[in-house]
XYZ file of C-alpha atoms in Angstrom:
555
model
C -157.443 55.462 -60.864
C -160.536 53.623 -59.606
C -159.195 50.509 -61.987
C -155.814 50.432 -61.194
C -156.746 50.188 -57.623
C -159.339 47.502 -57.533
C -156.688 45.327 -60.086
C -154.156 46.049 -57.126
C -156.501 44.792 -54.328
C -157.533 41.937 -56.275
C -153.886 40.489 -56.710
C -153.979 40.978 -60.729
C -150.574 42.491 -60.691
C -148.939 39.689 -59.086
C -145.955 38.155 -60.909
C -148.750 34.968 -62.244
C -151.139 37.608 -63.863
C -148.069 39.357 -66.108
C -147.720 37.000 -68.559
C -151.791 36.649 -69.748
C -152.161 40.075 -69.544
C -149.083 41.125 -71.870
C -150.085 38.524 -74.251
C -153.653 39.629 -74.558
C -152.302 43.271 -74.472
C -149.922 42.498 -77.594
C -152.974 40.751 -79.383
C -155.220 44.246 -78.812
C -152.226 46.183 -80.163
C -152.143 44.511 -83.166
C -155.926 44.674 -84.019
C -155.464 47.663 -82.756
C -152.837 49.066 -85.391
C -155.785 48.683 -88.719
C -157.976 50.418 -87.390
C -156.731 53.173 -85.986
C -155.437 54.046 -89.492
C -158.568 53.430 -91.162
C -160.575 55.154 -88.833
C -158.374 58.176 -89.161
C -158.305 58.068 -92.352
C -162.463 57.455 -92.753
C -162.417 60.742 -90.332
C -160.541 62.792 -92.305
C -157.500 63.036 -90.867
C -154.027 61.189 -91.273
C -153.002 56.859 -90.593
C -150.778 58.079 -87.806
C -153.303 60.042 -85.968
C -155.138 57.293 -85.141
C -152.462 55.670 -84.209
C -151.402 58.251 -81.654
C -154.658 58.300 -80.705
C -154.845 54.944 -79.704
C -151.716 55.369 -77.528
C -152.420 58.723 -75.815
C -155.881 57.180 -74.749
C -155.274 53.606 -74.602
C -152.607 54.347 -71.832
C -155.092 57.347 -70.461
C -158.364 55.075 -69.974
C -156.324 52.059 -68.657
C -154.710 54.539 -65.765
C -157.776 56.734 -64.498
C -160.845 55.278 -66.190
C -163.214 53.357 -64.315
C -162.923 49.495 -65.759
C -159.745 47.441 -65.516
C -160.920 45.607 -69.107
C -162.004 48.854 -70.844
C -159.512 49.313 -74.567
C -159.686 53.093 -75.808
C -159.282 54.528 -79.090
C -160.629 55.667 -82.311
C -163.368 54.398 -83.026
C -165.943 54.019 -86.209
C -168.891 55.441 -84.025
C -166.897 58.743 -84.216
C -166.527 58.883 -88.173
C -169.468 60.509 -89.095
C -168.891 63.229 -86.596
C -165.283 63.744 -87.152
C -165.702 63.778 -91.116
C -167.918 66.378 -90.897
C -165.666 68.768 -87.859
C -162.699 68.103 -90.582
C -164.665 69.176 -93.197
C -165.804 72.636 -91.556
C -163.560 73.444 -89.164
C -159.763 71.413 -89.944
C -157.925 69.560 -87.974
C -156.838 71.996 -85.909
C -160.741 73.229 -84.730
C -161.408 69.113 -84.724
C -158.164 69.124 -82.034
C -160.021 71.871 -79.980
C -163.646 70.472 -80.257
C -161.982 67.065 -78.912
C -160.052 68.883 -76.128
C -163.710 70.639 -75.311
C -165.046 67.114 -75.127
C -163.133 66.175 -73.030
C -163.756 68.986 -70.477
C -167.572 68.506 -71.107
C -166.495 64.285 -69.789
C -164.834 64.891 -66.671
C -167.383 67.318 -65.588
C -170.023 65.094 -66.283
C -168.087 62.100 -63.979
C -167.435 64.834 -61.270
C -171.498 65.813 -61.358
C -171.749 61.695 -60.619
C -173.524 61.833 -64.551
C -172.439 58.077 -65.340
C -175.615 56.503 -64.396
C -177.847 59.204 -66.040
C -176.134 58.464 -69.889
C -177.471 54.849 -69.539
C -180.787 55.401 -69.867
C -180.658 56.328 -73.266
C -183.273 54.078 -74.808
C -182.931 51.024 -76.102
C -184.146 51.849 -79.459
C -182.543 55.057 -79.959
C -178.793 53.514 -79.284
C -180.056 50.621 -82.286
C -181.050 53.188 -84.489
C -177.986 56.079 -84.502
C -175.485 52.476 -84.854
C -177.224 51.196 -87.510
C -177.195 54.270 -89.331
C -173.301 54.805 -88.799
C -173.119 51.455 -90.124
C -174.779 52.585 -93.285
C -172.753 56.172 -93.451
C -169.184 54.138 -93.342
C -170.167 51.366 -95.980
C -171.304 53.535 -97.860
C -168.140 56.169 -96.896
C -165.903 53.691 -98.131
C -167.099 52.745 -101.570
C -164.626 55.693 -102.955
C -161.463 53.835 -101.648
C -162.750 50.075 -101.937
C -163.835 50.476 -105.731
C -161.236 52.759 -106.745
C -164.234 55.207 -108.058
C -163.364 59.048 -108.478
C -164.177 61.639 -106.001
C -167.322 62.915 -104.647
C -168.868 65.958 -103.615
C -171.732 66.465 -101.688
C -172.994 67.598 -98.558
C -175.701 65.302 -97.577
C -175.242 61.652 -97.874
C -178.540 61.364 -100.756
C -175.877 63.446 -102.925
C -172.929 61.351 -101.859
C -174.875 57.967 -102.252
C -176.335 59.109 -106.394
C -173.080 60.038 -107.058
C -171.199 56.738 -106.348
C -173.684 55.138 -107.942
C -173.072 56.994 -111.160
C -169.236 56.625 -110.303
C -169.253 52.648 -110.503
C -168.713 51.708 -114.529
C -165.621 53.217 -114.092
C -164.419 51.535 -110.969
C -160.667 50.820 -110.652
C -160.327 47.111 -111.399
C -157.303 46.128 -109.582
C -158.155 48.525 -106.305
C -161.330 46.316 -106.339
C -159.863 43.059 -106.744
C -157.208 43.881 -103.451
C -160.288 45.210 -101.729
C -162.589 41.713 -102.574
C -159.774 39.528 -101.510
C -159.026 42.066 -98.106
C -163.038 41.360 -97.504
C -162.594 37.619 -98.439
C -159.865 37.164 -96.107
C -161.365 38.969 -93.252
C -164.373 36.647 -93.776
C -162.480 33.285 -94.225
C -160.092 34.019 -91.599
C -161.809 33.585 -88.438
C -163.506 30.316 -89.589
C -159.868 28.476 -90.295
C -159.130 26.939 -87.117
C -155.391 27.603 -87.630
C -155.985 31.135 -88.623
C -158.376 31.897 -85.589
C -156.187 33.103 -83.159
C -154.237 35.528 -85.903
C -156.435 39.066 -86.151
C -158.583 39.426 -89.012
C -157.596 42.665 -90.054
C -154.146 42.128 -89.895
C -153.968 38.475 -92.261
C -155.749 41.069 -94.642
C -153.684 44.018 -94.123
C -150.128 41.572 -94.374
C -151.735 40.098 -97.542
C -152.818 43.434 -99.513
C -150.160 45.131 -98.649
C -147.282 42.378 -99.708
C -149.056 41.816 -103.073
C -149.213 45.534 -103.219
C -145.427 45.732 -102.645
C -144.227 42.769 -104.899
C -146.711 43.547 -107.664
C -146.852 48.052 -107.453
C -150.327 47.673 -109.468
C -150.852 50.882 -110.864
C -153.671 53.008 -109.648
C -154.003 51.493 -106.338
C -154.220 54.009 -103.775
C -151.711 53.458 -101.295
C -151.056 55.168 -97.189
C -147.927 56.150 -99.028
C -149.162 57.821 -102.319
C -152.473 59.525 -100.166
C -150.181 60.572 -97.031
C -146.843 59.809 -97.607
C -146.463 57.032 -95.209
C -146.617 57.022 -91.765
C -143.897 59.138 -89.420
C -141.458 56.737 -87.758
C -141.458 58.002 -83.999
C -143.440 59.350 -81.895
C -145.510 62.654 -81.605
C -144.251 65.441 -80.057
C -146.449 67.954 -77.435
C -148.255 70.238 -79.690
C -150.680 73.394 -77.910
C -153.885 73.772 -80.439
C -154.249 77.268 -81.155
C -157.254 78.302 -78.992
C -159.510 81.056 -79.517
C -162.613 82.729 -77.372
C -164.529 82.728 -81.099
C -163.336 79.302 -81.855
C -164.651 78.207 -78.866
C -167.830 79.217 -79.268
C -168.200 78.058 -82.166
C -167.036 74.288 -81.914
C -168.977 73.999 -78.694
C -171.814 71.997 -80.929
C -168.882 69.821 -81.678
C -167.776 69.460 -78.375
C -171.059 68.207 -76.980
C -171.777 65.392 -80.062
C -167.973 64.548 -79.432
C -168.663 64.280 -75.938
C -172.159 62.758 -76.239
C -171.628 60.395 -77.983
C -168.228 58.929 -76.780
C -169.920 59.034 -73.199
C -172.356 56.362 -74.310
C -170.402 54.031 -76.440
C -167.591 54.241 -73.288
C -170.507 53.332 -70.995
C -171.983 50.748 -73.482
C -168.174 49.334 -74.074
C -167.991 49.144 -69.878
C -171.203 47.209 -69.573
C -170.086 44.437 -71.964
C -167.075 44.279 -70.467
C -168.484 44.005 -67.103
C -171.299 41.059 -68.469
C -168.122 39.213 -70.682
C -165.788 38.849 -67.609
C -167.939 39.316 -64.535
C -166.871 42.450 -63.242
C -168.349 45.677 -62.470
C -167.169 49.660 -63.935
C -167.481 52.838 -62.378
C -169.417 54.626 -64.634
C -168.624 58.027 -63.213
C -164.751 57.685 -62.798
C -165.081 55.889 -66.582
C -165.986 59.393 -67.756
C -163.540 61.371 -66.001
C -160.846 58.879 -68.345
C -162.155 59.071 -70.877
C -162.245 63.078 -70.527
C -158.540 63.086 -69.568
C -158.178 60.812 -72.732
C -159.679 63.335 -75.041
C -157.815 66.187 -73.744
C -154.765 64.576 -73.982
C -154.861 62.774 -77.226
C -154.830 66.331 -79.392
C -151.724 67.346 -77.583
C -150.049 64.645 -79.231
C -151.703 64.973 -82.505
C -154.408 62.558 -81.654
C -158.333 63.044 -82.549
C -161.424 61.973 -79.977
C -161.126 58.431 -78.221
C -163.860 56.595 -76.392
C -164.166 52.981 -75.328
C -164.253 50.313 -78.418
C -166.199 47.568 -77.971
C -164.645 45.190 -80.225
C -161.113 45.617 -78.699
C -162.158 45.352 -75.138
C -164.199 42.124 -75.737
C -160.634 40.654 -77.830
C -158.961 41.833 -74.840
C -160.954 39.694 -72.492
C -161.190 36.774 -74.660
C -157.415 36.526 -74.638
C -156.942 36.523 -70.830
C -156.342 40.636 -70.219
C -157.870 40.594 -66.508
C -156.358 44.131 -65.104
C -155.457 47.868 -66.638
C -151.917 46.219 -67.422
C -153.704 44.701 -70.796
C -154.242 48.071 -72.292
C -151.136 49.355 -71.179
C -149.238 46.508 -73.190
C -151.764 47.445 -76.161
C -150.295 51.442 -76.312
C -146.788 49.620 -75.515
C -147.347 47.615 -78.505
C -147.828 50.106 -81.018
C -145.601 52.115 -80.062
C -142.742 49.581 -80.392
C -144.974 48.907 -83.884
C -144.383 52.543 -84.953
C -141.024 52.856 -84.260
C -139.864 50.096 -85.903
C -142.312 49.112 -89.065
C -143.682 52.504 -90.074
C -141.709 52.242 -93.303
C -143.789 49.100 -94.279
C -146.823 51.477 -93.995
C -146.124 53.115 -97.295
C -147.413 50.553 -99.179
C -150.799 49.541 -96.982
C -153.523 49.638 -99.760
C -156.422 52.067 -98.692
C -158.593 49.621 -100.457
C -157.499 46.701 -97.475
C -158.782 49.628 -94.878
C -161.879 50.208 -96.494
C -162.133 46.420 -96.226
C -161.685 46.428 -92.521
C -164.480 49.064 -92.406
C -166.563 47.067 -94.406
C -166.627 44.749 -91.262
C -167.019 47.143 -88.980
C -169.735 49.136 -90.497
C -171.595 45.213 -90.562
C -170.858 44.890 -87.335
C -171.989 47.992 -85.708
C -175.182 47.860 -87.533
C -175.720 44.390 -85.912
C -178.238 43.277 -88.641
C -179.848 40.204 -86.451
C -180.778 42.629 -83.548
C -182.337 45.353 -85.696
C -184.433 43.020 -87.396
C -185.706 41.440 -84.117
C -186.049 44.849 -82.387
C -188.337 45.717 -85.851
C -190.464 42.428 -85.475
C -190.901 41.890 -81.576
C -190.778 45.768 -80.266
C -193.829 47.419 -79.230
C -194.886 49.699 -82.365
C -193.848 53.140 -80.964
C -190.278 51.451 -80.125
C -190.127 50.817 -83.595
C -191.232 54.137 -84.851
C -188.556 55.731 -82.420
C -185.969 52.944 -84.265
C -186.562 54.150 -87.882
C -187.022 57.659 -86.732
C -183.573 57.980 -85.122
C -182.373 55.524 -87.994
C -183.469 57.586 -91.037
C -182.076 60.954 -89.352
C -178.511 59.447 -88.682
C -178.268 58.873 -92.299
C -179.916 61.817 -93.785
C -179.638 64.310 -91.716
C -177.068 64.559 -88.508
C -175.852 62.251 -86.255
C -176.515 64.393 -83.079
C -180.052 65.879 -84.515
C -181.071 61.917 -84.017
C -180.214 61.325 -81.071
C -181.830 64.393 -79.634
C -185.221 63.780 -81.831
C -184.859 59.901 -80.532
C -184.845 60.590 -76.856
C -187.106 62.801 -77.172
C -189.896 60.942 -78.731
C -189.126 57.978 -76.473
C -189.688 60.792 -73.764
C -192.774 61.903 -74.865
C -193.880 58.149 -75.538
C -192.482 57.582 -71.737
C -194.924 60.726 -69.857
C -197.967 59.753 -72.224
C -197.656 56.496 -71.414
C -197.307 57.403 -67.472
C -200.161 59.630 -68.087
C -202.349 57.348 -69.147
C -201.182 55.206 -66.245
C -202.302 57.911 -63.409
C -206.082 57.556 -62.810
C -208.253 59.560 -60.243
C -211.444 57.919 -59.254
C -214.160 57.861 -56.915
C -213.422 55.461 -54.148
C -215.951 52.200 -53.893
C -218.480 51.665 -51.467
C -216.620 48.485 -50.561
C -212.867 50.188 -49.871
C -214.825 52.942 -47.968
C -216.654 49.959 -45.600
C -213.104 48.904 -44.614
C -212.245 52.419 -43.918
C -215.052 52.947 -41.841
C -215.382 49.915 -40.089
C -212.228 50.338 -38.472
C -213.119 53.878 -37.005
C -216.798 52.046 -35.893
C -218.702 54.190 -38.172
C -221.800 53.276 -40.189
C -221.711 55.107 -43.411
C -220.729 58.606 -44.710
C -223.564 61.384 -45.456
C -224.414 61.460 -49.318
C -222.746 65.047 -48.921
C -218.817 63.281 -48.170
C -217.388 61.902 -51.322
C -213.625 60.691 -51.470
C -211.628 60.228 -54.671
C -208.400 58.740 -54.556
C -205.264 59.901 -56.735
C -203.565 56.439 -58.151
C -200.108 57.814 -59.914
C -197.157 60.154 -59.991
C -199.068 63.903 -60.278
C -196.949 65.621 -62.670
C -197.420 67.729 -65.512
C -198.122 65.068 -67.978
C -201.196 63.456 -65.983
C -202.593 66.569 -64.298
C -205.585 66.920 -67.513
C -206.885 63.809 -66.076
C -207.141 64.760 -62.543
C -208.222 68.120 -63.159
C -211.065 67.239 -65.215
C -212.024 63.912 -63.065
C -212.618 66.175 -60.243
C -213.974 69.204 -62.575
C -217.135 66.998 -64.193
C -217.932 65.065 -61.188
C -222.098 64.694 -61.180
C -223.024 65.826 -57.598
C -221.591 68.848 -55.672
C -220.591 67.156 -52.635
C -220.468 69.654 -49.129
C -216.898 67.902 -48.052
C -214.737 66.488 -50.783
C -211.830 64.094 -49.412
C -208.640 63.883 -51.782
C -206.487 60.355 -50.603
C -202.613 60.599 -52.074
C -201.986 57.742 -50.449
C -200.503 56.170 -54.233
C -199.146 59.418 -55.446
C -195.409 59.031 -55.141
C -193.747 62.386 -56.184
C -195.705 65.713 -57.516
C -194.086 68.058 -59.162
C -195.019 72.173 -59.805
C -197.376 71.736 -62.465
C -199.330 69.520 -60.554
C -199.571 71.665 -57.041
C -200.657 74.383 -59.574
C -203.154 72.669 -60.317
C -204.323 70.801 -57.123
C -204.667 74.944 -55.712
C -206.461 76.201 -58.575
C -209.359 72.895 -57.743
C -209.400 73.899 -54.577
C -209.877 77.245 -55.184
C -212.608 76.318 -57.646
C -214.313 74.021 -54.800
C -213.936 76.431 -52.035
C -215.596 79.086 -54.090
C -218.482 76.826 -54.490
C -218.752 76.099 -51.007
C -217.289 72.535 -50.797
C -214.529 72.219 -48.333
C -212.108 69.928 -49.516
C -209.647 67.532 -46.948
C -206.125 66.071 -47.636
C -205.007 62.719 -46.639
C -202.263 59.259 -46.074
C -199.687 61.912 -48.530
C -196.522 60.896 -47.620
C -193.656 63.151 -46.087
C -192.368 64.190 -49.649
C -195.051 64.992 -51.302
C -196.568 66.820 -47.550
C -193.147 69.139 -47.918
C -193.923 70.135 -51.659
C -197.780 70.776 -50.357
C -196.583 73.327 -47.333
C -193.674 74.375 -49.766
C -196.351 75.286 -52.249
C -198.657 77.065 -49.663
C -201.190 74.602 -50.221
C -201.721 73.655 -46.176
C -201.927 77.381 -45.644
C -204.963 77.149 -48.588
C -206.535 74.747 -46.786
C -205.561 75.218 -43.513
C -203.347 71.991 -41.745
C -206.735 71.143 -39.846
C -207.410 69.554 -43.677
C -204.307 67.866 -44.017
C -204.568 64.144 -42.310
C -201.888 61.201 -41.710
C -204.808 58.572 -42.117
C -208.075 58.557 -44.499
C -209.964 57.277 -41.429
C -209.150 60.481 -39.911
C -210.460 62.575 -43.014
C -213.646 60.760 -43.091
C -214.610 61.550 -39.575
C -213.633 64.808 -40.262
C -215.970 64.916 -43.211
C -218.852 63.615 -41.329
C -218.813 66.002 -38.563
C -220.173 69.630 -39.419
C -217.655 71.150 -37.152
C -213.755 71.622 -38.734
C -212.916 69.898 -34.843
C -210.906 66.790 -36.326
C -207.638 65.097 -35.099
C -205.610 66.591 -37.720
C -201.983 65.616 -39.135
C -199.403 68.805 -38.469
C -198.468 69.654 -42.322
C-alpha cells in the first residue's frame, strides 16, 4: 500500500484533488469497458471476463501496487499467451495458471526482484511487442472480415488459411468493421471529438447501426456469448490439482513473466509522463495480489496497461483514487447497460484491436532501432521478432536475452586485456620507492577487467605464451573489479604451472573483495600471504630481492 501512502502524505486525497481524479477515473473506465471485452474475447475467453478482470485488478493494483498512476487490466500483451492456455488447458487451468502467476509476482517483489526485470534489453522488449502486434492483427482478421473459421496450430497455418478465406469475406461485417477503424482514426483528430474515447465513438456507432439495422450475418457479443451478465461475479474456488499444477507451471511463469515487465514498463512511463517515481518491488507484489484475485471472480491475468495509465494522467488522475473510480465505473457500467451489450458487433472489437496491435508494434521505433542500432542489437531484434510470431511468445524472450547475454560477456571479454606493464608506468613505480630499475628476471603484467569466466582464455594464454621465463613474475589487480570461480580456477592452475617451472609469482593493489575470494579460494595459502601485497611498489621490491623478506599485505 506503498501508493496509497505516498498519495496520503502528499495531500492528493484532500477534498481539491477529488474532483480531477474521479473525472479522469470515469474517462479510464470508459476506455476501459472496449477493451476489456475485446481482449477477452481475442484470449479466448468471454466479454465479461475482461470486464471483471479489469475491476478485480484495477481496484487490486490501485490499493497495494507500487505507483499511485498505474491502471490494471487485461491487456493485448497477454493474448497470445492466454489464446494458447485456453486452447490447451480451458478456462478453468487458464484460472489456475493466472492464480500461479500471481504467486510467482509477489515472491518476486518480496525477493526485492523489481529492479532485476528491467534490464531486459532494449531490443528484446521491441521485438516480442512487435510480434504481438503482428499475432493480434492478424488474430482478428476472422471477426473483422467476417471470413470462416480457422484451424491451425502455428500462426504460418493460421496466416495461409485466411488468406485463402478472403473471397468469401462477409460484406456487411466488413463494412461495420472499416467504418469502426475509420472512426477510431478520425476521431482523435476532430477537435470536438478529442476528448470522447476512441473506442467508445466506434463501439456507440457499430453497435446502434447494428441495433437499428440487425444486418444479417454480423457476428454480434450477443449471438457469440449471449450478451454480457448484468451484475457482478460471484467468489468462485478453481478446482486445483497437484498434477494440474505441475503442469500449468510453464504457464504460470510466461503469465508471470511477462506481466512483470509490461507492469514495470507501464510504471516507468508513468513515472517519466507525470514526474513521479514507482516502487518496482511493491508494484509486483500488486500486481501478484491482482492475479490471484481476479480468477476468484471469474477474471483472467491482469498487468499494468500502458495506454490506460498514460489516459489516466493526461486527464488529471494524480493519486490511487483514479483507478479506483475506473473499477467504480464499470461496475456501475455493468450493472446498468449490460443489456446494450448484446448487440456490440465483434467486428467494432476487432477494430479496436486493430489499433492496438498498431500501437504496440510502434512502427516508427522499430524502424529506427533497425537503422541506427548496432548490428548485433538488430540481429537480437529480428531474432526475438521472428520467434514471437512463429514460434512462442516465451521461447523469444528466453532466446532474446540470451543472445543479448552472450553478446554482453563477449563483448566484456574482449574488453578485459592482460598485458605487460611499460617501461614508463614501471619508472613511476619505482621512482617512488628510490629504485633504479628491475633485474631482466622481474616482469609485471597487469590484469585490466572484470576476471570472470568469459575473459579468463585471454589471461590464461597472455601469461601462458609470454617469450622469456622470468625468475619472479608480478600479477597487479589493481583494475580487476570482481572475479568470479572460473577465474580463481584458473589464476591457481597458472600459478601452479609457474611454480612448477621455478618462477615465483607475487600478488598485488587487489582490492578487499576480490583479496576475500583469493583466501576464500586458497589461493594466499598457494602462494603464501608473504606474495600477496597492498601496493605494486611493495611487490617490486619484493621481486628484486632474492630473499622472500618483503613487507607483505596480511591476505
Amino acid at each position: 500500500m506503498i501508493a496509497l501512502r505516498e498519495a496520503y502524505r502528499a495531500g492528493l486525497f484532500q477534498r481539491q484533488h477529488w474532483l480531477p481524479n474521479i473525472v479522469s477515473g470515469v474517462i479510464v473506465g470508459v476506455v476501459a469497458l472496449p477493451l476489456a471485452m475485446a481482449f477477452a474475447i481475442a484470449s479466448g475467453v468471454k466479454p465479461e471476463q475482461g470486464l471483471y478482470t479489469a475491476i478485480v485488478a484495477g481496484l487490486a493494483v490501485s490499493i497495494f501496487g507500487g505507483s499511485r498512476l498505474q491502471i490494471a487490466g487485461p491487456t493485448g500483451a497477454f493474448i497470445v499467451i492466454l489464446a494458447a492456455i485456453v486452447a490447451e488447458h480451458g478456462v478453468g487451468g487458464l484460472q489456475i495458471a493466472t492464480m500461479m502467476a500471481g504467486v510467482i509476482l509477489m515472491l518476486l517483489g518480496v525477493a526485492r526482484m523489481g529492479a532485476v526485470i528491467k534490464f531486459i534489453p532494449a531490443p528484446v522488449i521491441v521485438g516480442f511487442t512487435a510480434g504481438i502486434g503482428v499475432i493480434i492483427w492478424v488474430g482478428q482478421w476472422k471477426d473483422f472480415f467476417g471470413l470462416s473459421n480457422v484451424t491451425g496450430t502455428h500462426f504460418h497455418e493460421k496466416f495461409w488459411q485466411l488468406l485463402q478465406a478472403f473471397p468469401n469475406l462477409h460484406v456487411a461485417t466488413t463494412a461495420l468493421a472499416v467504418l469502426s477503424l475509420a472512426l477510431l482514426i478520425v476521431s482523435t483528430k476532430i477537435a470536438y471529438l478529442k476528448r470522447v474515447p476512441a473506442p467508445m465513438i466506434a463501439l456507440i456507432v457499430a453497435t446502434t447501426l447494428q441495433a437499428v439495422f440487425g444486418f444479417d450475418g454480423v457476428a454480434t457479443i450477443g449471438s457469440a456469448f449471449g450478451g454480457v451478465p448484468q451484475g457482478l461475479p460471484t467468489w468462485e474456488w478453481p478446482e486445483v490439482t497437484l498434477s494440474r499444477v505441475i503442469e500449468l507451471i510453464g504457464p504460470a511463469f510466461a503469465i508471470a513473466m511477462l506481466g512483470a515487465i509490461e507492469s514495470l514498463l507501464s510504471a516507468v512511463v508513468a513515472d517519466s509522463m507525470a514526474g513521479t517515481r514507482h516502487n518496482s518491488n511493491q508494484e509486483l507484489i500488486g500486481q501478484g495480489i491482482a492475479n490471484i484475485a481476479a480468477p476468484l471472480f471469474g477474471g483472467i491475468a491482469a498487468t499494468g496497461a500502458i495506454a490506460r495509465t498514460a489516459t489516466n494522467i493526461r486527464n488529471g488522475g494524480t493519486s490511487p483514487l483514479a483507478g479506483i473510480m475506473h473499477a467504480v465505473t464499470l461496475i456501475a457500467i455493468i450493472v446498468v447497460l449490460a443489456p446494450l451489450a448484446e448487440n456490440v458487433p465483434l467486428a467494432a472489437l476487432a477494430a479496436i484491436l486493430f489499433m492496438v496491435a498498431w500501437n504496440m508494434s510502434d512502427l516508427r521505433h522499430v524502424v529506427k532501432m533497425l537503422r541506427r542500432a548496432p548490428r548485433a542489437d538488430v540481429v537480437i531484434l529480428l531474432v526475438t521478432f521472428a520467434l514471437t510470431v512463429f514460434a512462442d511468445l516465451v521461447v523469444a524472450v528466453n532466446i532474446g536475452v540470451i543472445l543479448a547475454t552472450l553478446h554482453f560477456l563477449r563483448r566484456m571479454a574482449s574488453s578485459v586485456g592482460v598485458r605487460q606493464m611499460g617501461h614508463d608506468e614501471l619508472r613511476r613505480e619505482l621512482t617512488t620507492h628510490s629504485m633504479d630499475d628491475l633485474p631482466d628476471d622481474v616482469m609485471v603484467y597487469i590484469v585490466e577487467g572484470p576476471l570472470f569466466f568469459a575473459a579468463v582464455e585471454n589471461f590464461e594464454q597472455t601469461l601462458a605464451f609470454s617469450k622469456t621465463e622470468p625468475r619472479v613474475l608480478v600479477i597487479c589487480l589493481r583494475r580487476v573489479p570482481f572475479v568470479d570461480v572460473t577465474g580463481l580456477q584458473v589464476l591457481e592452475d597458472v600459478i601452479v604451472r609457474l611454480r612448477a617451472r621455478g618462477v615465483r609469482v607475487l600478488l598485488a593493489e587487489a582490492n578487499p573483495r576480490v583479496q576475500g575470494k583469493l583466501r576464500k579460494a586458497m589461493i594466499a595459502e598457494l602462494i603464501g600471504p608473504q606474495a600477496i601485497f597492498e601496493t605494486l611498489a611493495q611487490a617490486l621490491v619484493a621481486g628484486q630481492s632474492s630473499q622472500t623478506t618483503p613487507r607483505a599485505a596480511t591476505a
